[in-house]
Backbone as CSV, one residue per row, in Angstrom:
resi,resn,N_x,N_y,N_z,CA_x,CA_y,CA_z,C_x,C_y,C_z
1,UNK,-18.320,14.749,12.904,-18.081,13.547,13.306,-18.317,11.724,12.783
2,UNK,-18.748,11.287,11.867,-19.416,10.330,11.876,-18.730,8.981,12.653
3,UNK,-19.530,7.501,12.495,-19.577,6.038,13.373,-17.683,5.775,12.156
4,UNK,-17.055,5.286,12.683,-15.849,5.243,11.613,-16.355,3.533,11.659
5,UNK,-16.306,3.569,10.469,-17.022,2.008,10.106,-15.910,1.172,9.383
6,UNK,-15.369,-0.192,10.201,-14.037,-0.798,9.930,-13.857,-2.072,9.156
7,UNK,-13.271,-2.380,8.164,-13.465,-3.653,7.169,-12.907,-4.714,7.750
8,UNK,-13.322,-5.880,8.060,-12.203,-6.725,8.301,-12.424,-7.871,7.083
9,UNK,-10.678,-8.059,6.732,-11.028,-8.904,5.033,-11.327,-10.334,6.081
10,UNK,-11.940,-11.198,4.730,-12.367,-12.583,4.975,-11.142,-13.353,4.800
11,UNK,-10.611,-13.464,5.502,-8.953,-13.889,5.381,-8.653,-14.184,6.734
12,UNK,-7.903,-15.872,6.703,-7.452,-16.034,8.461,-5.966,-15.800,8.278
13,UNK,-5.725,-14.951,7.503,-4.313,-14.185,7.576,-4.221,-13.304,7.110
14,UNK,-4.163,-11.751,8.062,-4.364,-10.801,7.515,-2.876,-9.792,8.354
15,UNK,-3.020,-8.667,7.501,-1.870,-7.823,8.513,-2.407,-6.769,9.026
16,UNK,-2.235,-6.359,10.037,-2.763,-4.804,10.707,-1.833,-3.431,10.315
17,UNK,-2.524,-2.687,11.179,-1.817,-1.766,11.794,-0.392,-1.761,12.413
18,UNK,0.080,-1.510,12.992,1.296,-1.810,14.216,0.887,-1.089,14.885
19,UNK,0.247,0.316,14.902,0.483,1.388,15.863,-1.306,0.185,16.760
20,UNK,-2.214,0.539,15.910,-3.881,0.575,15.795,-4.091,-0.702,15.670
21,UNK,-3.548,-2.091,15.507,-4.030,-3.028,14.585,-5.238,-3.212,14.450
22,UNK,-5.731,-2.411,13.380,-6.295,-2.551,12.186,-6.308,-2.868,11.824
23,UNK,-6.824,-3.539,10.692,-6.167,-4.074,9.588,-6.243,-3.658,8.367
24,UNK,-5.600,-3.861,7.279,-5.045,-3.170,6.422,-5.136,-4.252,5.156
25,UNK,-4.280,-5.183,5.118,-4.438,-5.871,3.827,-4.315,-7.311,4.354
26,UNK,-4.994,-7.893,3.112,-4.840,-9.783,3.677,-3.927,-10.641,2.836
27,UNK,-3.131,-11.421,3.784,-2.629,-12.456,2.542,-2.652,-13.265,1.337
28,UNK,-3.821,-12.939,1.242,-4.044,-13.845,0.101,-4.135,-12.603,-1.221
29,UNK,-4.436,-12.027,-0.642,-4.122,-10.397,-1.690,-2.674,-9.822,-2.107
30,UNK,-2.063,-10.810,-1.606,-0.617,-10.266,-1.645,-0.344,-10.723,-3.144
31,UNK,0.932,-9.665,-4.105,1.042,-10.214,-4.861,2.185,-9.850,-5.650
32,UNK,3.111,-9.245,-4.495,4.392,-9.112,-5.023,5.254,-8.939,-4.072
33,UNK,6.719,-8.998,-3.474,7.498,-8.551,-2.346,8.113,-7.729,-3.556
34,UNK,8.055,-6.446,-3.222,9.260,-5.526,-3.863,10.156,-4.822,-2.806
35,UNK,11.729,-5.453,-3.162,13.118,-5.728,-2.584,13.858,-4.135,-3.316
36,UNK,13.621,-3.411,-4.255,14.619,-2.184,-4.603,14.024,-1.086,-4.329
37,UNK,12.854,-0.769,-3.504,12.210,0.918,-3.232,13.919,1.656,-1.900
38,UNK,13.186,2.293,-2.508,14.459,3.285,-1.540,14.230,3.128,0.022
39,UNK,12.694,3.237,-0.329,12.044,3.823,1.052,12.355,2.451,2.456
40,UNK,12.769,1.008,1.372,13.040,-0.172,1.727,12.387,-0.754,1.235
41,UNK,11.902,-2.145,1.693,11.120,-3.549,1.167,9.837,-3.250,1.609
42,UNK,8.764,-3.690,0.272,7.526,-2.679,0.356,6.584,-4.387,-0.537
43,UNK,5.546,-4.572,0.194,4.605,-5.456,-0.440,3.442,-5.421,-0.924
44,UNK,3.703,-5.678,-2.061,2.393,-5.491,-3.503,0.782,-5.747,-3.428
45,UNK,-0.421,-5.430,-2.859,-1.354,-6.129,-2.628,-2.622,-5.535,-3.541
46,UNK,-3.121,-6.214,-3.681,-4.275,-6.291,-5.202,-5.401,-5.382,-4.849
47,UNK,-5.703,-5.425,-3.006,-6.468,-5.245,-2.357,-6.178,-4.187,-0.911
48,UNK,-6.212,-2.472,-0.273,-6.566,-2.322,0.905,-6.966,-2.504,1.901
49,UNK,-7.158,-2.400,2.639,-8.333,-2.285,3.645,-8.106,-1.346,4.860
50,UNK,-9.605,-0.029,5.299,-9.341,1.374,6.023,-8.391,1.971,6.009
51,UNK,-7.870,2.487,4.589,-6.914,3.267,4.340,-7.512,4.028,4.031
52,UNK,-6.603,5.047,4.116,-7.300,7.199,3.559,-6.570,7.101,2.256
53,UNK,-6.284,7.415,1.482,-5.465,7.544,-0.055,-5.777,9.615,0.536
54,UNK,-4.158,9.788,0.098,-4.136,11.372,-0.424,-4.707,11.609,-1.656
55,UNK,-4.715,13.140,-2.245,-4.671,13.533,-3.180,-4.211,12.907,-4.241
56,UNK,-3.804,12.713,-5.657,-2.830,12.546,-6.554,-1.116,12.965,-6.205
57,UNK,-0.348,12.366,-6.249,1.413,12.723,-6.142,1.829,12.158,-7.051
58,UNK,3.137,13.463,-7.400,3.934,12.626,-8.198,5.131,12.235,-7.525
59,UNK,5.571,10.592,-7.828,6.903,10.080,-7.243,7.788,9.680,-7.910
60,UNK,9.251,10.162,-7.901,10.024,9.590,-8.868,11.102,9.080,-8.364
61,UNK,11.108,7.580,-8.756,11.334,6.846,-8.600,12.828,6.424,-9.064
62,UNK,13.948,6.449,-7.869,15.091,6.362,-7.897,15.726,4.891,-8.159
63,UNK,15.539,4.464,-9.687,15.804,2.882,-9.233,16.995,2.903,-10.376
64,UNK,17.605,1.523,-11.739,18.369,1.919,-12.941,18.083,3.225,-13.138
65,UNK,16.384,3.480,-14.134,16.008,4.103,-13.988,15.410,5.430,-13.972
66,UNK,15.534,6.301,-13.349,14.586,7.722,-12.888,13.300,7.106,-13.703
67,UNK,11.600,7.278,-13.144,10.926,6.792,-13.452,9.952,7.541,-12.547
68,UNK,8.833,8.566,-12.993,8.326,9.071,-12.577,6.529,8.225,-12.530
69,UNK,5.865,8.608,-11.655,4.957,7.550,-10.932,4.050,8.602,-10.449
70,UNK,2.344,8.228,-10.310,1.379,8.962,-10.068,1.315,8.102,-9.164
71,UNK,1.466,8.528,-7.511,0.755,7.902,-6.896,-0.425,8.531,-5.960
72,UNK,-0.797,7.834,-4.888,-1.557,7.961,-3.517,-0.889,7.454,-2.516
73,UNK,-1.164,8.632,-1.621,-0.194,8.428,0.044,-1.117,7.543,0.806
74,UNK,-1.273,6.469,1.498,-1.826,5.700,2.224,-1.275,6.102,3.620
75,UNK,-3.140,6.408,4.273,-2.621,6.496,5.810,-4.069,5.350,6.413
76,UNK,-3.300,4.895,7.422,-4.374,4.065,8.825,-5.625,4.919,8.879
77,UNK,-6.627,4.458,8.443,-8.523,5.083,8.821,-8.395,5.560,10.169
78,UNK,-8.576,4.927,11.106,-8.415,4.993,12.977,-7.255,5.702,13.018
79,UNK,-5.786,5.606,12.748,-5.164,6.327,13.511,-4.164,7.249,13.044
80,UNK,-4.416,7.482,11.535,-3.279,7.678,10.336,-1.926,8.160,10.194
81,UNK,-1.446,6.588,10.921,-0.282,6.323,10.457,-0.130,5.989,9.066
82,UNK,1.437,6.434,8.540,1.207,6.076,7.126,2.295,4.675,7.057
83,UNK,1.407,4.018,5.680,1.284,2.748,5.570,1.866,2.609,4.256
84,UNK,2.590,4.131,3.112,2.824,3.341,1.928,2.173,3.932,0.283
85,UNK,1.851,3.722,-0.692,1.183,4.665,-1.569,0.575,3.164,-2.620
86,UNK,-0.461,4.177,-2.796,-1.396,3.210,-3.651,-0.440,3.621,-5.215
87,UNK,-0.604,3.062,-6.552,0.041,3.835,-7.932,-1.458,3.996,-8.766
88,UNK,-1.311,4.376,-9.137,-2.543,5.820,-9.988,-1.402,4.975,-11.299
89,UNK,-0.928,5.522,-11.816,0.920,5.614,-13.343,2.040,4.661,-13.060
90,UNK,1.727,4.287,-13.879,3.512,4.059,-13.821,4.338,4.274,-15.000
91,UNK,5.374,5.148,-14.962,5.789,5.295,-16.619,6.689,4.191,-17.207
92,UNK,6.854,3.297,-16.296,8.383,2.318,-16.429,7.514,0.956,-16.905
93,UNK,7.553,0.781,-18.355,6.928,0.035,-18.882,6.531,-1.717,-17.931
94,UNK,7.719,-2.077,-17.507,7.830,-2.946,-16.421,6.872,-3.250,-15.215
95,UNK,7.166,-2.029,-15.345,6.084,-2.197,-13.144,4.490,-1.379,-13.569
96,UNK,3.933,-1.749,-14.691,2.530,-1.098,-14.969,2.132,-2.350,-14.470
97,UNK,2.289,-3.719,-13.960,1.774,-4.115,-13.308,0.698,-3.522,-11.869
98,UNK,1.723,-3.176,-11.221,1.445,-2.198,-10.101,0.424,-1.115,-10.406
99,UNK,-0.055,-1.271,-11.350,-1.169,0.030,-11.462,-2.631,0.106,-10.234
100,UNK,-3.147,0.731,-9.726,-4.294,0.264,-9.351,-3.466,-0.981,-8.034
101,UNK,-2.673,-0.892,-7.687,-2.376,-1.969,-6.412,-1.886,-1.232,-5.137
102,UNK,-1.889,-1.642,-4.396,-1.559,-0.904,-3.039,0.194,-1.449,-2.319
103,UNK,1.344,-0.372,-2.208,2.766,-1.008,-2.084,2.065,-0.526,-0.453
104,UNK,2.549,-1.621,0.586,2.793,-1.219,2.095,4.168,-1.872,2.664
105,UNK,4.687,-1.049,3.569,5.801,-1.163,3.681,5.189,-2.030,5.031
106,UNK,6.274,-3.286,5.052,6.172,-4.268,6.014,6.482,-3.671,7.552
107,UNK,7.089,-2.434,7.793,7.827,-2.375,9.073,6.860,-1.610,9.533
108,UNK,5.350,-0.800,8.956,4.081,-0.254,9.349,3.012,-1.727,9.658
109,UNK,3.171,-2.615,9.389,2.556,-3.513,9.633,2.317,-4.942,10.259
110,UNK,1.734,-5.383,10.969,1.865,-6.410,12.048,1.046,-7.329,12.192
111,UNK,1.063,-9.071,12.450,0.165,-10.012,11.793,-0.892,-9.812,12.606
112,UNK,-1.814,-10.209,12.256,-3.093,-9.760,13.013,-4.408,-10.812,13.011
113,UNK,-5.302,-11.242,13.624,-6.117,-12.456,13.555,-7.292,-11.913,13.400
């Protein structure tokens, strides 16, 4: 296994992995605060740093109407803690702005320096 390269966002306000303090997101990249998730609240970012993406998976979102989304689950590059997912495809037309973006759970993040 090679050396692990950690990317540091060019921002004064960042969010880090709660477990190992690796930078995961920058406040400047925050697009939306999603409050209607079954798993709890989520933050939608345009960029995710130091995350490993899984293979593509189908995820059925239980909202007012069930919709199938194609996602990649995200884990911290350093400690492998679960962070959230990245949207590949959203069936619901109202949520298509999420495609390509990173949904991270605030309970898995902490403020960084």
